[in-house]
Each structure stands twice: as C-alpha cells, then as structure tokens.
Amino acid sequence: MNLIPWQRAGLTAWSGLEGLSSLRSEIDRLFEAPLGELARSSHFLSGSAPALDVSEDKDNFVVKVELPGMKKEDINVSLHDGSLSISGERKSEKKWEDAQVYRAERFLGRFQRTVALPAAVAADKIKGQYKDGILTVTLPKAEEAKPKQIDVQVN
Amino acid sequence: MQTTVEKNQTANRPVREEYIAPNVNIFETQEGYVLEAEMPGVTKEGLEITLEGTEITITGRRHPETAVGETLFRERNTADYRRVFELDPAIDTTKVSAKIEQGVLTVTLPKSERVKPRKIKVD
C-alpha cells in the first residue's frame, strides 16, 4: 500500500525562499510609502482614537474618555452585546474658513472607541456625563455580576 | 547649618515638572490671532496664562479626579499641560483675553490698532 498522500500538481508548486523574499520586499515597500507617511502625522495613533480609561468598583464600571471641545449632541454612546461604543464627530468651524491657519493640531472628523465590558451591566441604568472635555460613562453592574457574600452556617 | 535645613525643606516640597504639550490650533484674521488649546480636565481655576516680553505661556492644571475603585485600563495621561509660544509684535498684549469651555482654552490676541488694515478716505 502506498502511504504517500496524494497532492494535486498545481498546489505543490513551492516557490521556496524566493517567494518569501519577494513577500518581504513587498512588506518593506508597504511600510516605506503609505504607512510611513501616516505614522508621521500625529493623528495616526492618538487623534481619531481619543484616550480612554476604564475602572471598576463593587457596583459600577466607569469609562472616561477625553473629548475636548465637543457638543453634547455630537457624542453617541451605545451598548451592544456587552460592548460599549463611544463615537462622534468634530466638525470644522465655519468662522475660521477665511482665516490664515498657522497650526492645526486638533483632530477633526469622526472617531470611535469600543470597549468590551468584562461583565454584564444593567443597560437601562447607564449614565453619561460630559464635563470639562471629559465624557464619563457609569455602567452599573447587573445583579448577577456583582460579588455576593454568602454566609454559611458552620456547625 | 541654617542653610542646609532650608535646602532640605525646598527639596521636600512636591514639585511637578512634567508637562505635556496640548494640541493647538492657531488662526490669524485681520483682527488678530486666536489660539485654541486642548486641555481636557482643566477648569478655569487650574489655568495660568503669563505674558512675558514677546512670549506667552499657557499652563493648565487638571482638576483632581476622584479615583473609582480599581483601574482596569489606562491610556489617559495625568500630567498637567504647558506650552510656550512666541508672539507677533503686532499683538496688543494689554487686550489679550481667554476662556475655557469643555476642556478647550481659547486665547484671543488682538492686533494693535496701528497695524490693522484700514481704508483711507479720500477727500
């Protein structure tokens, strides 16, 4: 009996190291041109993804996001399948259309952050507050996710 | 001996020297310049703006936040903000005004009357 596995001819065309090196140069080229340009702009990592903190106590998860200079109505907070999404858009201001721009470091446009919550939350009791450019979302834990103390009678 | 004691006292005082530079937008119009700086977490009380010669320094100290339980994830920087800018000599430094709204500081720097463009009436 022949135990060598049968392979279709077309699939065995192993180009060896030659193919690997062309893949490598392809990756190098990718990083040199468009990504290099992106990484140099300050918005690549920070701008479109506002900084976010998550903390937890016995009853709540608290998510804080830095969103300076937004209008409340331009911020959207939603919960979907145990993930909290914070998104919005900062629009350019009309009054500076004719002005000479010396520096434009502030992020403009759409942003979104999503956080997978480590436990179930009471969706109907989530509260949001926007103050001093910081959005604070308080998510009360669902009853079943809270730590419980059970007194066991030991005889 | 006295000097040594004094020196130690100075050393014990908490001095925060780490700052982060806020992101800014600067616009120029015929009236003057407008500087917007992002300082989330800073209120009016934490702001300090100083004009010295042709330099403006903006410093923003964060309002202390009450820590909630245990931190699961942290990206936000807790350092205060500071940045220095060189001013156009055309700015009338006596008329500089500032306000802060939702963590964005706006400094209005009007040009002095003599450099503003104006129309001359022909008699």
PDB file of N, CA, C and O in Angstrom, chain B residues 19-22 24 35 37 39 46-61 81-87 93 96 98 105 107 109:
ATOM      1  N   TYR B  19       5.260  68.008  32.109  1.00  0.00           N
ATOM      2  CA  TYR B  19       4.094  68.581  31.454  1.00  0.00           C
ATOM      3  C   TYR B  19       3.920  67.909  30.102  1.00  0.00           C
ATOM      4  O   TYR B  19       4.889  67.413  29.526  1.00  0.00           O
ATOM      5  N   ILE B  20       2.702  67.946  29.606  1.00  0.00           N
ATOM      6  CA  ILE B  20       2.507  67.539  28.228  1.00  0.00           C
ATOM      7  C   ILE B  20       2.079  68.770  27.441  1.00  0.00           C
ATOM      8  O   ILE B  20       1.424  69.667  27.976  1.00  0.00           O
ATOM      9  N   ALA B  21       2.494  68.821  26.182  1.00  0.00           N
ATOM     10  CA  ALA B  21       2.150  69.963  25.337  1.00  0.00           C
ATOM     11  C   ALA B  21       0.758  69.732  24.758  1.00  0.00           C
ATOM     12  O   ALA B  21       0.527  68.725  24.102  1.00  0.00           O
ATOM     13  N   PRO B  22      -0.173  70.661  25.006  1.00  0.00           N
ATOM     14  CA  PRO B  22      -1.517  70.464  24.440  1.00  0.00           C
ATOM     15  C   PRO B  22      -1.515  70.666  22.936  1.00  0.00           C
ATOM     16  O   PRO B  22      -0.700  71.423  22.413  1.00  0.00           O
ATOM     17  N   VAL B  24      -2.751  72.305  19.649  1.00  0.00           N
ATOM     18  CA  VAL B  24      -3.323  73.643  19.432  1.00  0.00           C
ATOM     19  C   VAL B  24      -3.696  73.887  17.977  1.00  0.00           C
ATOM     20  O   VAL B  24      -3.161  73.260  17.064  1.00  0.00           O
ATOM     21  N   LEU B  35      -5.883  81.400  19.502  1.00  0.00           N
ATOM     22  CA  LEU B  35      -5.186  80.156  19.832  1.00  0.00           C
ATOM     23  C   LEU B  35      -6.171  79.259  20.582  1.00  0.00           C
ATOM     24  O   LEU B  35      -6.785  79.696  21.552  1.00  0.00           O
ATOM     25  N   ALA B  37      -6.375  75.612  22.562  1.00  0.00           N
ATOM     26  CA  ALA B  37      -5.543  74.528  23.108  1.00  0.00           C
ATOM     27  C   ALA B  37      -6.426  73.501  23.809  1.00  0.00           C
ATOM     28  O   ALA B  37      -7.293  73.862  24.599  1.00  0.00           O
ATOM     29  N   MET B  39      -7.202  71.002  26.493  1.00  0.00           N
ATOM     30  CA  MET B  39      -6.768  70.664  27.852  1.00  0.00           C
ATOM     31  C   MET B  39      -7.908  69.987  28.599  1.00  0.00           C
ATOM     32  O   MET B  39      -8.452  70.554  29.552  1.00  0.00           O
ATOM     33  N   GLY B  46      -7.724  76.065  37.235  1.00  0.00           N
ATOM     34  CA  GLY B  46      -6.424  75.437  37.013  1.00  0.00           C
ATOM     35  C   GLY B  46      -5.601  76.106  35.925  1.00  0.00           C
ATOM     36  O   GLY B  46      -4.524  75.622  35.581  1.00  0.00           O
ATOM     37  N   LEU B  47      -6.101  77.205  35.391  1.00  0.00           N
ATOM     38  CA  LEU B  47      -5.425  77.862  34.262  1.00  0.00           C
ATOM     39  C   LEU B  47      -4.492  78.959  34.709  1.00  0.00           C
ATOM     40  O   LEU B  47      -4.798  79.712  35.624  1.00  0.00           O
ATOM     41  N   GLU B  48      -3.363  79.050  34.018  1.00  0.00           N
ATOM     42  CA  GLU B  48      -2.432  80.129  34.293  1.00  0.00           C
ATOM     43  C   GLU B  48      -1.864  80.564  32.947  1.00  0.00           C
ATOM     44  O   GLU B  48      -1.300  79.761  32.211  1.00  0.00           O
ATOM     45  N   ILE B  49      -2.066  81.826  32.618  1.00  0.00           N
ATOM     46  CA  ILE B  49      -1.553  82.343  31.354  1.00  0.00           C
ATOM     47  C   ILE B  49      -0.646  83.511  31.682  1.00  0.00           C
ATOM     48  O   ILE B  49      -1.061  84.454  32.360  1.00  0.00           O
ATOM     49  N   THR B  50       0.602  83.452  31.242  1.00  0.00           N
ATOM     50  CA  THR B  50       1.514  84.555  31.536  1.00  0.00           C
ATOM     51  C   THR B  50       2.099  85.100  30.244  1.00  0.00           C
ATOM     52  O   THR B  50       2.428  84.360  29.324  1.00  0.00           O
ATOM     53  N   LEU B  51       2.197  86.423  30.201  1.00  0.00           N
ATOM     54  CA  LEU B  51       2.792  87.127  29.074  1.00  0.00           C
ATOM     55  C   LEU B  51       4.089  87.738  29.573  1.00  0.00           C
ATOM     56  O   LEU B  51       4.097  88.445  30.571  1.00  0.00           O
ATOM     57  N   GLU B  52       5.173  87.412  28.877  1.00  0.00           N
ATOM     58  CA  GLU B  52       6.456  87.969  29.292  1.00  0.00           C
ATOM     59  C   GLU B  52       7.194  88.356  28.033  1.00  0.00           C
ATOM     60  O   GLU B  52       7.545  87.488  27.226  1.00  0.00           O
ATOM     61  N   GLY B  53       7.382  89.671  27.847  1.00  0.00           N
ATOM     62  CA  GLY B  53       8.024  90.138  26.619  1.00  0.00           C
ATOM     63  C   GLY B  53       7.198  89.715  25.428  1.00  0.00           C
ATOM     64  O   GLY B  53       6.016  90.020  25.345  1.00  0.00           O
ATOM     65  N   THR B  54       7.791  88.943  24.531  1.00  0.00           N
ATOM     66  CA  THR B  54       7.036  88.508  23.356  1.00  0.00           C
ATOM     67  C   THR B  54       6.663  87.025  23.447  1.00  0.00           C
ATOM     68  O   THR B  54       6.472  86.360  22.450  1.00  0.00           O
ATOM     69  N   GLU B  55       6.585  86.525  24.694  1.00  0.00           N
ATOM     70  CA  GLU B  55       6.259  85.110  24.892  1.00  0.00           C
ATOM     71  C   GLU B  55       4.993  84.938  25.702  1.00  0.00           C
ATOM     72  O   GLU B  55       4.772  85.660  26.677  1.00  0.00           O
ATOM     73  N   ILE B  56       4.192  83.984  25.288  1.00  0.00           N
ATOM     74  CA  ILE B  56       3.009  83.652  26.091  1.00  0.00           C
ATOM     75  C   ILE B  56       3.160  82.195  26.553  1.00  0.00           C
ATOM     76  O   ILE B  56       3.547  81.324  25.776  1.00  0.00           O
ATOM     77  N   THR B  57       2.911  81.975  27.841  1.00  0.00           N
ATOM     78  CA  THR B  57       2.992  80.622  28.398  1.00  0.00           C
ATOM     79  C   THR B  57       1.605  80.237  28.885  1.00  0.00           C
ATOM     80  O   THR B  57       0.992  80.983  29.652  1.00  0.00           O
ATOM     81  N   ILE B  58       1.116  79.101  28.421  1.00  0.00           N
ATOM     82  CA  ILE B  58      -0.164  78.626  28.931  1.00  0.00           C
ATOM     83  C   ILE B  58       0.083  77.362  29.756  1.00  0.00           C
ATOM     84  O   ILE B  58       0.778  76.449  29.332  1.00  0.00           O
ATOM     85  N   THR B  59      -0.458  77.366  30.964  1.00  0.00           N
ATOM     86  CA  THR B  59      -0.307  76.223  31.862  1.00  0.00           C
ATOM     87  C   THR B  59      -1.707  75.820  32.319  1.00  0.00           C
ATOM     88  O   THR B  59      -2.515  76.668  32.680  1.00  0.00           O
ATOM     89  N   GLY B  60      -1.993  74.548  32.254  1.00  0.00           N
ATOM     90  CA  GLY B  60      -3.298  74.056  32.700  1.00  0.00           C
ATOM     91  C   GLY B  60      -3.099  72.915  33.670  1.00  0.00           C
ATOM     92  O   GLY B  60      -2.444  71.933  33.332  1.00  0.00           O
ATOM     93  N   ARG B  61      -3.629  73.084  34.874  1.00  0.00           N
ATOM     94  CA  ARG B  61      -3.536  72.002  35.860  1.00  0.00           C
ATOM     95  C   ARG B  61      -4.865  71.280  35.926  1.00  0.00           C
ATOM     96  O   ARG B  61      -5.916  71.900  36.017  1.00  0.00           O
ATOM     97  N   TYR B  81      -0.637  70.432  31.683  1.00  0.00           N
ATOM     98  CA  TYR B  81      -0.314  70.913  30.342  1.00  0.00           C
ATOM     99  C   TYR B  81       0.520  72.193  30.414  1.00  0.00           C
ATOM    100  O   TYR B  81       0.279  73.052  31.270  1.00  0.00           O
ATOM    101  N   ARG B  82       1.466  72.325  29.504  1.00  0.00           N
ATOM    102  CA  ARG B  82       2.186  73.597  29.387  1.00  0.00           C
ATOM    103  C   ARG B  82       2.740  73.732  27.978  1.00  0.00           C
ATOM    104  O   ARG B  82       3.225  72.781  27.376  1.00  0.00           O
ATOM    105  N   ARG B  83       2.661  74.959  27.462  1.00  0.00           N
ATOM    106  CA  ARG B  83       3.256  75.237  26.170  1.00  0.00           C
ATOM    107  C   ARG B  83       3.563  76.727  26.061  1.00  0.00           C
ATOM    108  O   ARG B  83       2.822  77.549  26.597  1.00  0.00           O
ATOM    109  N   VAL B  84       4.646  77.035  25.381  1.00  0.00           N
ATOM    110  CA  VAL B  84       5.088  78.425  25.234  1.00  0.00           C
ATOM    111  C   VAL B  84       5.046  78.807  23.758  1.00  0.00           C
ATOM    112  O   VAL B  84       5.434  78.020  22.898  1.00  0.00           O
ATOM    113  N   PHE B  85       4.558  80.009  23.476  1.00  0.00           N
ATOM    114  CA  PHE B  85       4.508  80.497  22.096  1.00  0.00           C
ATOM    115  C   PHE B  85       5.157  81.870  22.001  1.00  0.00           C
ATOM    116  O   PHE B  85       5.054  82.678  22.923  1.00  0.00           O
ATOM    117  N   GLU B  86       5.775  82.110  20.872  1.00  0.00           N
ATOM    118  CA  GLU B  86       6.359  83.413  20.573  1.00  0.00           C
ATOM    119  C   GLU B  86       5.244  84.255  19.942  1.00  0.00           C
ATOM    120  O   GLU B  86       4.519  83.759  19.072  1.00  0.00           O
ATOM    121  N   LEU B  87       5.130  85.488  20.384  1.00  0.00           N
ATOM    122  CA  LEU B  87       4.045  86.326  19.879  1.00  0.00           C
ATOM    123  C   LEU B  87       4.514  87.253  18.760  1.00  0.00           C
ATOM    124  O   LEU B  87       5.641  87.742  18.783  1.00  0.00           O
ATOM    125  N   THR B  93      -0.669  93.371  23.685  1.00  0.00           N
ATOM    126  CA  THR B  93      -0.672  92.441  24.828  1.00  0.00           C
ATOM    127  C   THR B  93      -1.575  92.913  25.970  1.00  0.00           C
ATOM    128  O   THR B  93      -1.884  92.131  26.862  1.00  0.00           O
ATOM    129  N   VAL B  96      -5.274  91.016  25.557  1.00  0.00           N
ATOM    130  CA  VAL B  96      -5.391  89.562  25.424  1.00  0.00           C
ATOM    131  C   VAL B  96      -6.493  89.051  26.367  1.00  0.00           C
ATOM    132  O   VAL B  96      -6.580  89.473  27.516  1.00  0.00           O
ATOM    133  N   ALA B  98      -8.995  85.390  27.491  1.00  0.00           N
ATOM    134  CA  ALA B  98      -9.014  83.929  27.423  1.00  0.00           C
ATOM    135  C   ALA B  98     -10.269  83.367  28.063  1.00  0.00           C
ATOM    136  O   ALA B  98     -10.864  83.980  28.936  1.00  0.00           O
ATOM    137  N   LEU B 105      -9.135  75.640  25.728  1.00  0.00           N
ATOM    138  CA  LEU B 105      -8.784  77.011  26.065  1.00  0.00           C
ATOM    139  C   LEU B 105      -8.733  77.828  24.780  1.00  0.00           C
ATOM    140  O   LEU B 105      -8.118  77.415  23.797  1.00  0.00           O
ATOM    141  N   VAL B 107      -7.601  81.532  23.480  1.00  0.00           N
ATOM    142  CA  VAL B 107      -6.948  82.800  23.803  1.00  0.00           C
ATOM    143  C   VAL B 107      -7.095  83.709  22.593  1.00  0.00           C
ATOM    144  O   VAL B 107      -6.749  83.331  21.476  1.00  0.00           O
ATOM    145  N   LEU B 109      -5.973  87.120  20.831  1.00  0.00           N
ATOM    146  CA  LEU B 109      -4.832  88.039  20.850  1.00  0.00           C
ATOM    147  C   LEU B 109      -5.033  89.106  19.765  1.00  0.00           C
ATOM    148  O   LEU B 109      -4.635  88.895  18.616  1.00  0.00           O
TER     149      LEU B 109
END
